[in-house]
Coordinates of C-alpha atoms and ligand atoms in Angstrom, one line a residue:
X26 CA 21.1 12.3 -4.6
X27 CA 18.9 10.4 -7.4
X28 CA 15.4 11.2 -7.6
X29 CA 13.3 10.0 -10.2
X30 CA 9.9 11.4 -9.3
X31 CA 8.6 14.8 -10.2
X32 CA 5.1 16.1 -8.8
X33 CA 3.3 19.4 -11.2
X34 CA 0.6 20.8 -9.5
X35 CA -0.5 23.1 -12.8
X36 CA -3.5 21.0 -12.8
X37 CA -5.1 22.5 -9.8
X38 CA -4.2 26.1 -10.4
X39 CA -7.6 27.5 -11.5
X40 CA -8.7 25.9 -8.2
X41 CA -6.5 26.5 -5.1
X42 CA -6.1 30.4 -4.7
X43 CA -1.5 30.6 -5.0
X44 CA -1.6 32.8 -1.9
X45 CA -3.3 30.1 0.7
X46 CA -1.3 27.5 -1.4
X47 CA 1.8 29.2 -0.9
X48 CA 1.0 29.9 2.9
X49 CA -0.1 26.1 3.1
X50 CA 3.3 25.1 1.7
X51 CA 5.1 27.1 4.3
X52 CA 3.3 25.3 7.1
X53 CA 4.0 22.1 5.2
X54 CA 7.5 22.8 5.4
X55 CA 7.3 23.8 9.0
X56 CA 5.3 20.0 9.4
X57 CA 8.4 18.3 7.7
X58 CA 10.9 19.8 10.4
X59 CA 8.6 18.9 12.7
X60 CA 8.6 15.2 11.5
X61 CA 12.4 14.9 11.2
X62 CA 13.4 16.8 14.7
X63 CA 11.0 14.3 16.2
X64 CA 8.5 16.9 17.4
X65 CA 5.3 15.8 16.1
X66 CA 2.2 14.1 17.2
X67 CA 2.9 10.1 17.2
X68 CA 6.6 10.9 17.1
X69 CA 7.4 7.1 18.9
X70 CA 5.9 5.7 15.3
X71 CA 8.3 7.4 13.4
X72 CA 10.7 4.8 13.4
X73 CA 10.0 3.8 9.3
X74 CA 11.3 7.7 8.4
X75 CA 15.0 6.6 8.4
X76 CA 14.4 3.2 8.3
X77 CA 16.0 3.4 4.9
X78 CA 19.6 4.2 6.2
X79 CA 20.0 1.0 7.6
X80 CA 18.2 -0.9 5.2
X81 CA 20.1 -0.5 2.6
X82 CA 22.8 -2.8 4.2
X83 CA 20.6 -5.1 6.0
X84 CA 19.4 -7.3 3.6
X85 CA 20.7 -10.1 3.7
X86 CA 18.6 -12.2 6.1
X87 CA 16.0 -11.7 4.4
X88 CA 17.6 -13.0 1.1
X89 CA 18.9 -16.1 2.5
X90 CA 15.9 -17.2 4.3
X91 CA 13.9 -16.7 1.0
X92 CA 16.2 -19.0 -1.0
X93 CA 15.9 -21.2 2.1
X94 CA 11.9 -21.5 1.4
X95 CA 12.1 -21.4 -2.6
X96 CA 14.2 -24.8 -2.4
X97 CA 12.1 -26.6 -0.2
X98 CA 8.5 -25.7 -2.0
X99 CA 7.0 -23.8 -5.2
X100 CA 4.6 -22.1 -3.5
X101 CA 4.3 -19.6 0.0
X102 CA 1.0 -18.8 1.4
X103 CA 1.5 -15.0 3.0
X104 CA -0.8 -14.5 5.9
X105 CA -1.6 -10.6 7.0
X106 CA -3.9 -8.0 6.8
X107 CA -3.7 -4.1 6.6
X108 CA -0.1 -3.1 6.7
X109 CA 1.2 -6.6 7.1
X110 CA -0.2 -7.2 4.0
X111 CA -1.1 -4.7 1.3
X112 CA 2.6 -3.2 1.3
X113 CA 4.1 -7.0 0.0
X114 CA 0.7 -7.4 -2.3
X115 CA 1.1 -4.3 -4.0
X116 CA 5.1 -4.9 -4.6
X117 CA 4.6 -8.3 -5.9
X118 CA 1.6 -7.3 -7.8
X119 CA 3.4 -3.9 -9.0
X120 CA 6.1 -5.8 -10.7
X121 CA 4.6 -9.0 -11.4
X122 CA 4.5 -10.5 -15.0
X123 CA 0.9 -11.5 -15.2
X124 CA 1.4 -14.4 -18.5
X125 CA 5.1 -15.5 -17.4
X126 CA 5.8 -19.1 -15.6
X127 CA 6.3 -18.5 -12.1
X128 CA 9.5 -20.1 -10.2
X129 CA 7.8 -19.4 -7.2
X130 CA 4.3 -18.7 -6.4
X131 CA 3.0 -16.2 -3.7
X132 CA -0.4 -16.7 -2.5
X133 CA -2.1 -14.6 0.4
X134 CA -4.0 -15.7 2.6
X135 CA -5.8 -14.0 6.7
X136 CA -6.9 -10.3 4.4
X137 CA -9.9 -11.5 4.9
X138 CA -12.9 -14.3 6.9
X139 CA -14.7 -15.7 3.4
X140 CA -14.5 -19.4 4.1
X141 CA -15.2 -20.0 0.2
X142 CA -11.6 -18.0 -0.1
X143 CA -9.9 -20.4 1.9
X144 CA -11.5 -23.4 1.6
X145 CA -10.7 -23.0 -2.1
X146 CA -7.0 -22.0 -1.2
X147 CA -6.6 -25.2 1.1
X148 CA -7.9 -27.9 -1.8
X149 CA -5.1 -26.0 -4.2
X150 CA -2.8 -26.1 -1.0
X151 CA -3.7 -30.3 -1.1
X152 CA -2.2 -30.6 -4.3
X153 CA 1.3 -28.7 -3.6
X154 CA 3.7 -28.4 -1.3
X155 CA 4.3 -24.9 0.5
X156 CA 5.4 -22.6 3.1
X157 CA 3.5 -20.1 5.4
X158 CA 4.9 -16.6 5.9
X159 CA 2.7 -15.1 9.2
X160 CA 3.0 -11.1 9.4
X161 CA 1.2 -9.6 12.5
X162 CA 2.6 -6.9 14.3
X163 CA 0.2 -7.5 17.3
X164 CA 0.5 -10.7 17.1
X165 CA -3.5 -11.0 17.6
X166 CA -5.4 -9.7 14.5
X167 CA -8.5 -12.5 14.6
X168 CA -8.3 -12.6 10.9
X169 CA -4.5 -13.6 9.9
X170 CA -5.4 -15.8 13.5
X171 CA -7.6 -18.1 11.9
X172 CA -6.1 -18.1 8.6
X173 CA -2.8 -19.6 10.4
X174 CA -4.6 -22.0 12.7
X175 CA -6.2 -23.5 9.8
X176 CA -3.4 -23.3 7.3
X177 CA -0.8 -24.9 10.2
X178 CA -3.5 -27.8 10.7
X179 CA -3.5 -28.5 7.0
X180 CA 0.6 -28.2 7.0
X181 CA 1.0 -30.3 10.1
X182 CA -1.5 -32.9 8.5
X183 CA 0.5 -33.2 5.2
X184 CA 4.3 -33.0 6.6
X185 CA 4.0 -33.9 10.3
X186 CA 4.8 -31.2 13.1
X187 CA 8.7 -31.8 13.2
X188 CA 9.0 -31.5 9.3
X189 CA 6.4 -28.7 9.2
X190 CA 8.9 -26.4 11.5
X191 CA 11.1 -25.4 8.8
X192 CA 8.1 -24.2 6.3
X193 CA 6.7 -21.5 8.3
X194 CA 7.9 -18.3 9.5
X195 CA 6.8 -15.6 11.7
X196 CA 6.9 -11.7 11.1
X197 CA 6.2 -9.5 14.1
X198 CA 6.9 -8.0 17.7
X199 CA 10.5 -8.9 19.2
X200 CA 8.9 -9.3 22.9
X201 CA 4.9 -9.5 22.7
X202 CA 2.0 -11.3 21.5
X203 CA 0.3 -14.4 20.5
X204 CA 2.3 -15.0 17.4
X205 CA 5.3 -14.0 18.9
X206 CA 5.1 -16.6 22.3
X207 CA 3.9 -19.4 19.3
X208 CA 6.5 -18.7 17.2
X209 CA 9.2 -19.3 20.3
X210 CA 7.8 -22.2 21.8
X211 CA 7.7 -23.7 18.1
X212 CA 10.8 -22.3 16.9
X213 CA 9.5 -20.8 13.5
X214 CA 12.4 -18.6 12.2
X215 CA 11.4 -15.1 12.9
X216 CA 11.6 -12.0 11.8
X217 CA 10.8 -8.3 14.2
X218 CA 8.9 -5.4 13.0
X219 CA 10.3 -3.0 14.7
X220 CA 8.4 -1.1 18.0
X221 CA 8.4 2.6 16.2
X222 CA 7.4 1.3 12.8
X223 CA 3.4 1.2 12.2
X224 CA 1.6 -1.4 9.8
X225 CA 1.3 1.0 6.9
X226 CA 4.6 2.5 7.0
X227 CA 6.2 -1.2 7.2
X228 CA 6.7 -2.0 3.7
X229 CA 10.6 -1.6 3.9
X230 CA 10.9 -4.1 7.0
X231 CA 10.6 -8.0 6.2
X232 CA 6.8 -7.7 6.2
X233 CA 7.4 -6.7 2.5
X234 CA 10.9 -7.3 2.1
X235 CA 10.4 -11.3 2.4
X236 CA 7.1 -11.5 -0.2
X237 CA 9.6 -9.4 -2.8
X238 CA 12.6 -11.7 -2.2
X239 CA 10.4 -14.8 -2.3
X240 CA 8.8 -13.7 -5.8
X241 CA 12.5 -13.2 -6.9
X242 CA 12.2 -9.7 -7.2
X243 CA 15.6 -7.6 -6.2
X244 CA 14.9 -6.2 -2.8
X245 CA 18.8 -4.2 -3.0
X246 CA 17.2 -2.3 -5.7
X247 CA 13.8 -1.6 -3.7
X248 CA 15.7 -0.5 -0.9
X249 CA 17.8 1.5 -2.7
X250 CA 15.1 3.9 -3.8
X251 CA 13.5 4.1 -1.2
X252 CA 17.0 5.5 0.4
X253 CA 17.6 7.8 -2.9
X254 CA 14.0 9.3 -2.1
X255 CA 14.3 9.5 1.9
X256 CA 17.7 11.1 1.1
X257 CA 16.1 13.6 -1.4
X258 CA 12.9 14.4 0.7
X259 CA 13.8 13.7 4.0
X260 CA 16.2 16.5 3.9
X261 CA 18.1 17.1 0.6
X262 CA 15.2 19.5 0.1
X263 CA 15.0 22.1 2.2
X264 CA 12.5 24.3 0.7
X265 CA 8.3 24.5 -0.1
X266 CA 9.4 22.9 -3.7
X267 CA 10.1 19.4 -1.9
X268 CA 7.5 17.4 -3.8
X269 CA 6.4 15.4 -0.9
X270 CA 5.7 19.5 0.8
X271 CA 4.2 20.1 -2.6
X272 CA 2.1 17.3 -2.7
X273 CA 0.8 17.5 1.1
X274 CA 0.3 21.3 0.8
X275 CA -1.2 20.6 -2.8
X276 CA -4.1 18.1 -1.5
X277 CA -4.7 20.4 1.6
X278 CA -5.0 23.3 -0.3
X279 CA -7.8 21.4 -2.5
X280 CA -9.6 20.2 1.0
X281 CA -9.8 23.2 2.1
X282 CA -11.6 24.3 -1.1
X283 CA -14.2 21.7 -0.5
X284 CA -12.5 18.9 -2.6
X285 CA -12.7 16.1 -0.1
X286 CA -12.3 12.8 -2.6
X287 CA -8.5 12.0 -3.7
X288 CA -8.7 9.9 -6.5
X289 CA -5.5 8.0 -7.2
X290 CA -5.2 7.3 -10.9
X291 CA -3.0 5.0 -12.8
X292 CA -2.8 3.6 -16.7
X293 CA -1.2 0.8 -15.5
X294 CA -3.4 -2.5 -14.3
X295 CA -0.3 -3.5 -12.4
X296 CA -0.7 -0.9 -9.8
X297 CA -4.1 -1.7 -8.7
X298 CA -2.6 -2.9 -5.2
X299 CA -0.2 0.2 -5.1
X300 CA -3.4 2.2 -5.3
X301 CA -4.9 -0.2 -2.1
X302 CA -1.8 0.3 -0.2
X303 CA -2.1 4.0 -0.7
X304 CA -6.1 4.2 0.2
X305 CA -4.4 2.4 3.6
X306 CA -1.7 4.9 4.1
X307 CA -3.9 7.6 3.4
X308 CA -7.0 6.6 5.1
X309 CA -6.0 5.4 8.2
X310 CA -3.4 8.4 8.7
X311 CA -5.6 11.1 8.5
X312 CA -9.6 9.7 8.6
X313 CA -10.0 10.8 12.0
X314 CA -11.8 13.8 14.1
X315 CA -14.0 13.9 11.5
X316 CA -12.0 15.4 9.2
X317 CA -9.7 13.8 6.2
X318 CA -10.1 13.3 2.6
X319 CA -11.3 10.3 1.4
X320 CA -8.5 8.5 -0.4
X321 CA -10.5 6.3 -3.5
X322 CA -9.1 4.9 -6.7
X323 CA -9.7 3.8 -10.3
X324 CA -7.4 2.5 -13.1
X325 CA -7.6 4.5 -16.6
X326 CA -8.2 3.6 -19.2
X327 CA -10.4 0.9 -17.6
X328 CA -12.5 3.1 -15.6
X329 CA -13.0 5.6 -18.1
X330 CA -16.0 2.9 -19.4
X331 CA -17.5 2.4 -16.2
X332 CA -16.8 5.8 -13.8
X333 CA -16.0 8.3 -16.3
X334 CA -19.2 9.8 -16.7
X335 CA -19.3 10.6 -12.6
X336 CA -15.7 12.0 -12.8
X337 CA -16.6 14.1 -15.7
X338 CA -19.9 15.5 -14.6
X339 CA -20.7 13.9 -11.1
X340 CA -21.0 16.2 -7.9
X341 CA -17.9 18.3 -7.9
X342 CA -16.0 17.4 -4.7
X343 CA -13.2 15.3 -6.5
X344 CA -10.0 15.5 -7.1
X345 CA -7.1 13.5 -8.7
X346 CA -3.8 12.2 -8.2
X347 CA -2.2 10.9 -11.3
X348 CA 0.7 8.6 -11.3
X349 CA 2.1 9.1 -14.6
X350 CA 4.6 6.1 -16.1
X351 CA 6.8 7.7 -18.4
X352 CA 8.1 4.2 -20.0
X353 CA 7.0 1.0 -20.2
X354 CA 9.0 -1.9 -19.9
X355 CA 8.2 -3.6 -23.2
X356 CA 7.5 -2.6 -26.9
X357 CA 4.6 -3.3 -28.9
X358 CA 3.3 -1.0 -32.1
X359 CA -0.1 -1.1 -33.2
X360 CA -0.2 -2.3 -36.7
X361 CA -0.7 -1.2 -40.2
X362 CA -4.1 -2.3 -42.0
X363 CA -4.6 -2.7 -45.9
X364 CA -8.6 -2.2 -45.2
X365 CA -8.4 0.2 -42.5
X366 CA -11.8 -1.5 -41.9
X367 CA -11.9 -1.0 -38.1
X368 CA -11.2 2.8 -38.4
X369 CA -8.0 3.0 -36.5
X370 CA -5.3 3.9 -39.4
X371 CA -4.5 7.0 -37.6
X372 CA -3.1 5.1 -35.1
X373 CA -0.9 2.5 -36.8
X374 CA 2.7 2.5 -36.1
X375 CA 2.8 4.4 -32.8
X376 CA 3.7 2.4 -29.6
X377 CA 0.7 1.4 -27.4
X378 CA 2.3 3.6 -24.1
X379 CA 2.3 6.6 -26.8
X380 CA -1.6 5.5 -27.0
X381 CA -1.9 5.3 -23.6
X382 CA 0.0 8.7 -22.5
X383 CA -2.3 10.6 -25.3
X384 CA -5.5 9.3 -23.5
X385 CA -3.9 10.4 -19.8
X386 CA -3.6 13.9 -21.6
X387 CA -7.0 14.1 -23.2
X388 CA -8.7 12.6 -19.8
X389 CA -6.9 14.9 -18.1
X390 CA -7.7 18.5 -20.0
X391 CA -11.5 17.2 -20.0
X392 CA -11.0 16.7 -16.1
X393 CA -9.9 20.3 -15.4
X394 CA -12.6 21.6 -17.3
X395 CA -15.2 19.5 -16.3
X396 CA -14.1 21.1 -12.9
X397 CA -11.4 18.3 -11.7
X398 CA -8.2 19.4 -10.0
X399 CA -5.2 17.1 -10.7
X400 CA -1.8 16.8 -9.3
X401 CA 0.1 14.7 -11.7
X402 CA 3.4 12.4 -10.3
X403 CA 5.7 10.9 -13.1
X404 CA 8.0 7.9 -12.4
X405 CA 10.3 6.6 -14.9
X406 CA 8.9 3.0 -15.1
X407 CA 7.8 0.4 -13.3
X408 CA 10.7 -1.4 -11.2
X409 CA 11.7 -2.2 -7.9
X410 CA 14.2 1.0 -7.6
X411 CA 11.3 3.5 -9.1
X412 CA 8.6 2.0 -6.5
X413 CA 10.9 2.2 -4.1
X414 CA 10.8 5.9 -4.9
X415 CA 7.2 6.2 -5.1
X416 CA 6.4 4.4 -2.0
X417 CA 8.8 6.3 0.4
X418 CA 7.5 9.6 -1.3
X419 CA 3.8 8.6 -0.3
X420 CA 5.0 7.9 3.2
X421 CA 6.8 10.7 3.5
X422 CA 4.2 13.2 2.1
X423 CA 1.5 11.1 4.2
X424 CA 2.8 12.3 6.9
X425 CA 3.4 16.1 6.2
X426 CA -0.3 16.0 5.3
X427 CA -1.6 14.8 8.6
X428 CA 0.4 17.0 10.7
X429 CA -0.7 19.9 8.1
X430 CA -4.7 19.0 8.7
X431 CA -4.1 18.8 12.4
X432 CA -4.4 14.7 13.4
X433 CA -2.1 12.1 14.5
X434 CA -1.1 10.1 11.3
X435 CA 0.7 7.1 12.9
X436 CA -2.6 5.8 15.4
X437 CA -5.7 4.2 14.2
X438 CA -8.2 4.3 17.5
X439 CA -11.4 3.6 14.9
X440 CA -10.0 0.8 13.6
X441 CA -11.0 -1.1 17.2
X442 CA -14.4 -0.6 17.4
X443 CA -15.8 -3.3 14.8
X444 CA -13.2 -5.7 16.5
X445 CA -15.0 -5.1 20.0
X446 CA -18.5 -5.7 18.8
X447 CA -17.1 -8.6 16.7
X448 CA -16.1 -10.2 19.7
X449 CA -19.1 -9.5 21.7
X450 CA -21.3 -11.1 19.3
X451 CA -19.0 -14.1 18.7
X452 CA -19.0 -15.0 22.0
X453 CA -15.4 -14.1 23.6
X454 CA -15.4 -14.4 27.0
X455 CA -15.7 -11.3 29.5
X456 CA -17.8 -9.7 26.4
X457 CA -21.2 -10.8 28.1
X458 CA -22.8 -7.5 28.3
X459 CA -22.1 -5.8 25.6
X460 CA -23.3 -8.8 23.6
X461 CA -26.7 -8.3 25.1
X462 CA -26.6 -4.7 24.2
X463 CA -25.6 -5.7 20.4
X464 CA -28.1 -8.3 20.1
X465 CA -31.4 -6.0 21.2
X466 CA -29.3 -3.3 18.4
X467 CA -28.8 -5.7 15.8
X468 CA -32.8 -6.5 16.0
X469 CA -33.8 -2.7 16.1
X470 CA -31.6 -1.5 13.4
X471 CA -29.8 -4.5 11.5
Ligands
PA5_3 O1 -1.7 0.0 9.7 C1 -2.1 -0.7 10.7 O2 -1.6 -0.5 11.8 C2 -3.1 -1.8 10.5 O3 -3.6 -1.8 9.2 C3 -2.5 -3.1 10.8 O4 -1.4 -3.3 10.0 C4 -3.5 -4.3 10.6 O5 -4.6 -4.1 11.4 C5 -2.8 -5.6 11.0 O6 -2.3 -5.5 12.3 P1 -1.3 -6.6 12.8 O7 0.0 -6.5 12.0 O8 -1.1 -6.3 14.2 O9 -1.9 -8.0 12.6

């Protein structure tokens, strides 16, 4: 058992009484059984809790059909939105080296309806040859719809439908759905996202294990971690100091005290997707019966110059999650100065992360006493084994926190609702009447 995450909650002791956090991390305990004997709310979506076991040895498919699609272009378009989409982004992104030549190119594309966004994608697109890689659990999400109608017109006008066959492939439901009949009667190789894993808690299925293989990244190693942590979490831990009981007891303790903004903070620009795919897991797990806290984020020490100042002094309702990188990946020292005209002498010789972890510590000190909780999680560094780690910890803890506050964290009913009036207003048929009723709305109120 190999776990390379630890979670200190000293940061939010002057503002969580010990006694309701203790009592808090009983019942989160309590939710963790709960979760593993298969007795919770949602329990048919629980599917991605040992999905790790398996993984580990499972890979392979997924390797071979990457090297398949490297060979045969530089560049794949991934098409998906929500959890078929922001687990691969924020892998890719996580370990991406923004300034190095890229073997092979990932670009996304159906996270969104701006025309300017794709139009722009298709004239690079004109220029290069490519594969599509379609995730949609459904099968019938309109916006990775459209993107693949018009990306497959574009690939079937530059290669011809029998040669465009072998550039696209299809992520999603074994038996149902748009995609899924398309993909059969075209005979796109195809990948399943299993029934009793949800979008969000998919990362560790092909809808982000084919984006990591494709960007070259070493999905064994990804997988692995995310099995080291299950194994830790899931049930090497029996006790209220499990760190994913910790930190869902930790953030429930602070809602109940009134602190209904999580803000997840990192140093590191390369986990500004990491920080989307948590706002996802966190948001639509446990935004629901009007209750939840509000999952935002910012990236230090960025931020610091734009929201600082509200952090510091704004309306106190905040708290923070810190994810603390112990070690970066590369050395750079900040040099020495004859002149010492710019002021910064003090600092010569030290390593930019030593920098960088001396600002986390000030911010942090001046957040506590400017009346900012903060739960700090360190990982060693940024690689595929450590996010492994960190992601399965967040889905885990995720979880543990919903069942805690008393909602169903694996559905997403409010998600629906700007679909339907979408619809209604674009026309789809049997929608009549409610577009009327939308129409005579949009002219009173919009
Ligand atoms: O977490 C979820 O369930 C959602 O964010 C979905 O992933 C998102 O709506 C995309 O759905 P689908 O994969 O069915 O296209």
């Amino acid at each position: 058992m190999n776990q390379t995450i630890s979670v200190n909650i000293k940061g939010i002791s002057s503002f969580a009484v010990d006694s309701a956090l203790d009592t808090i991390r009983e019942k989160a305990l309590g939710c963790l059984r709960m979760l593993r004997e298969g007795k919770g709310r949602g329990n048919e979506f629980t599917g991605w809790l040992r999905l790790p076991d398996r993984t580990v040895s499972e890979t392979a498919a997924v390797k071979a059909c990457a090297s398949r699609l490297r060979a045969q272009a530089p560049v794949t378009v991934v098409v998906g939105i929500g959890g078929s989409y922001l687990g691969a982004r924020a892998l890719t992104e996580a370990l991406n080296d923004p300034f190095a030549p890229q073997e092979h190119r990932l670009l996304f594309a159906g996270h969104t309806l701006s025309e300017d966004y794709h139009a722009a994608l298709l004239r690079f697109l004109d220029g290069t040859s490519y594969n599509i890689v379609v995730i949609s659990k459904s099968g019938t999400t309109t916006e990775p719809a459209i993107a693949f109608r018009v990306l497959r017109d574009h690939l079937r006008n530059k290669l011809g439908a029998p040669a465009m066959k072998s550039h696209i492939v299809a992520i999603t439901d074994a038996r149902r759905g748009a995609l899924h009949d398309l993909a059969v009667s075209e005979g796109y190789e195809t990948f399943v996202i299993p029934d009793d894993v949800g979008g969000r808690y998919s990362v560790l299925t092909p809808v982000g294990l084919l984006p990591l293989a494709l960007a070259g990244y070493d999905v064994d190693a990804f997988a692995r971690g995310m099995l080291d942590m299950a194994l830790s979490v899931r049930e090497g831990n029996d006790t209220p100091a499990n760190i994913a009981v910790t930190y869902a007891a930790a953030r429930n303790a602070l809602y109940d005290n009134g602190y209904s903004t999580e803000i997840l903070i990192s140093y590191e620009p390369s986990l500004v997707f990491l920080a989307e795919w948590w706002k996802q897991l966190y948001g639509e797990s446990e935004g629901k019966e009007s209750k939840g806290i509000f999952p935002a984020s910012v990236t230090f020490t960025t931020d610091l110059h734009s929201m600082g100042q509200y952090i510091q002094q704004g309306e106190r309702k905040l708290f923070e999650t810190v994810i603390h990188v112990k070690e970066s990946q590369r050395n750079l020292v900040v040099p020495g100065a004859s002149d010492n005209s710019d002021g910064i002498g003090f600092i010569a010789g030290k390593r930019m992360t030593e920098v960088n972890h001396k600002a986390g510590d000030g911010t942090r000190i001046a957040h506590i006493d400017g009346g900012v909780p903060v739960i700090l999680v360190s990982i060693e560094r940024i690689d595929e084994y450590n996010i492994g780690q960190l992601m399965y910890f967040f889905e885990l803890a995720c979880a543990i926190s919903g069942y805690v506050l008393g909602v169903n964290p694996f559905d997403q009913p409010g998600v629906e609702s700007y679909k339907k009036n979408m619809f209604a207003l674009l026309g789809k048929p049997g929608y009549e009447a409610e577009r009327e009723r939308l129409e005579k709305e949009l002219q009173a109120k919009g």
